[in-house]
Amino acid sequence: GTIPFAPHLLYPQVLDDGDPEQRKLGLYFGMVWLRKCDELWVFGETVSTGMKAEIEKAKRKNMVVRSFTTECEEVL
């Protein structure tokens, strides 16, 4: 019943992550998509700066934030 979307896998295919302006644009696009989501799922133990910003925005919007291990087991 869910549709996964991973902007961090999509935008580096069309934007240069090494170019600060294009990276900023990709992060912005991800935040726009986040507004359309009902939940944010976080996978793994490493939380990047971009992920941290997404988590904080989701919490401010009272979205459900779910965490999973790298083996896709939910952390409660």
Short mmCIF file of C-alpha atoms in Angstrom, two decimals:
data_model
loop_
_atom_site.label_atom_id
_atom_site.label_comp_id
_atom_site.label_asym_id
_atom_site.label_seq_id
_atom_site.Cartn_x
_atom_site.Cartn_y
_atom_site.Cartn_z
CA GLY A 1 0.00 0.00 0.00
CA THR A 2 2.97 2.35 -0.32
CA ILE A 3 4.95 3.87 -3.16
CA PRO A 4 8.65 4.31 -2.39
CA PHE A 5 10.48 7.37 -3.66
CA ALA A 6 14.18 7.99 -3.12
CA PRO A 7 15.18 11.41 -4.51
CA HIS A 8 18.79 10.81 -3.49
CA LEU A 9 18.89 8.07 -6.14
CA LEU A 10 17.05 10.05 -8.80
CA TYR A 11 18.55 13.52 -8.85
CA PRO A 12 22.26 12.59 -9.00
CA GLN A 13 21.46 11.01 -12.38
CA VAL A 14 20.53 14.42 -13.83
CA LEU A 15 22.29 16.87 -11.50
CA ASP A 16 25.98 17.16 -10.57
CA ASP A 17 26.22 16.53 -6.82
CA GLY A 18 29.73 18.00 -6.92
CA ASP A 19 28.38 21.38 -8.07
CA PRO A 20 27.12 23.26 -4.96
CA GLU A 21 24.31 25.00 -6.87
CA GLN A 22 23.05 21.76 -8.44
CA ARG A 23 23.33 19.94 -5.09
CA LYS A 24 21.27 22.70 -3.45
CA LEU A 25 18.68 22.36 -6.20
CA GLY A 26 18.50 18.57 -5.73
CA LEU A 27 18.02 18.96 -1.97
CA TYR A 28 15.27 21.51 -2.61
CA PHE A 29 13.51 19.14 -5.05
CA GLY A 30 13.61 16.41 -2.39
CA MET A 31 11.98 18.73 0.13
CA VAL A 32 9.22 19.57 -2.37
CA TRP A 33 8.49 15.86 -2.82
CA LEU A 34 8.49 15.36 0.96
CA ARG A 35 5.48 17.71 1.22
CA LYS A 36 3.54 15.22 -0.91
CA CYS A 37 4.34 12.25 1.35
CA ASP A 38 2.40 10.81 4.27
CA GLU A 39 5.42 9.19 5.93
CA LEU A 40 9.20 9.42 5.88
CA TRP A 41 11.14 6.18 6.11
CA VAL A 42 14.77 6.28 7.22
CA PHE A 43 17.04 3.32 6.44
CA GLY A 44 20.35 2.48 8.09
CA GLU A 45 22.34 3.95 10.95
CA THR A 46 24.08 6.76 9.07
CA VAL A 47 22.11 10.00 8.87
CA SER A 48 23.51 12.52 6.39
CA THR A 49 23.02 16.28 6.65
CA GLY A 50 20.33 16.10 3.96
CA MET A 51 18.55 13.25 5.74
CA LYS A 52 18.65 15.16 9.03
CA ALA A 53 16.99 18.16 7.38
CA GLU A 54 14.27 15.92 5.89
CA ILE A 55 13.64 14.25 9.28
CA GLU A 56 13.38 17.62 11.01
CA LYS A 57 10.96 18.94 8.37
CA ALA A 58 8.82 15.80 8.58
CA LYS A 59 8.60 16.12 12.36
CA ARG A 60 7.64 19.81 12.09
CA LYS A 61 4.84 18.74 9.72
CA ASN A 62 3.74 16.03 12.21
CA MET A 63 4.50 13.32 9.63
CA VAL A 64 5.10 9.74 10.66
CA VAL A 65 8.85 9.03 10.64
CA ARG A 66 9.73 5.33 10.57
CA SER A 67 13.25 3.95 11.01
CA PHE A 68 14.58 0.70 9.56
CA THR A 69 17.83 -1.24 9.80
CA THR A 70 19.91 -1.93 6.70
CA GLU A 71 18.15 -5.33 6.69
CA CYS A 72 14.78 -3.52 6.39
CA GLU A 73 13.65 -4.44 9.89
CA GLU A 74 11.69 -1.65 11.54
CA VAL A 75 13.22 -0.08 14.62
CA LEU A 76 10.51 0.75 17.12
#
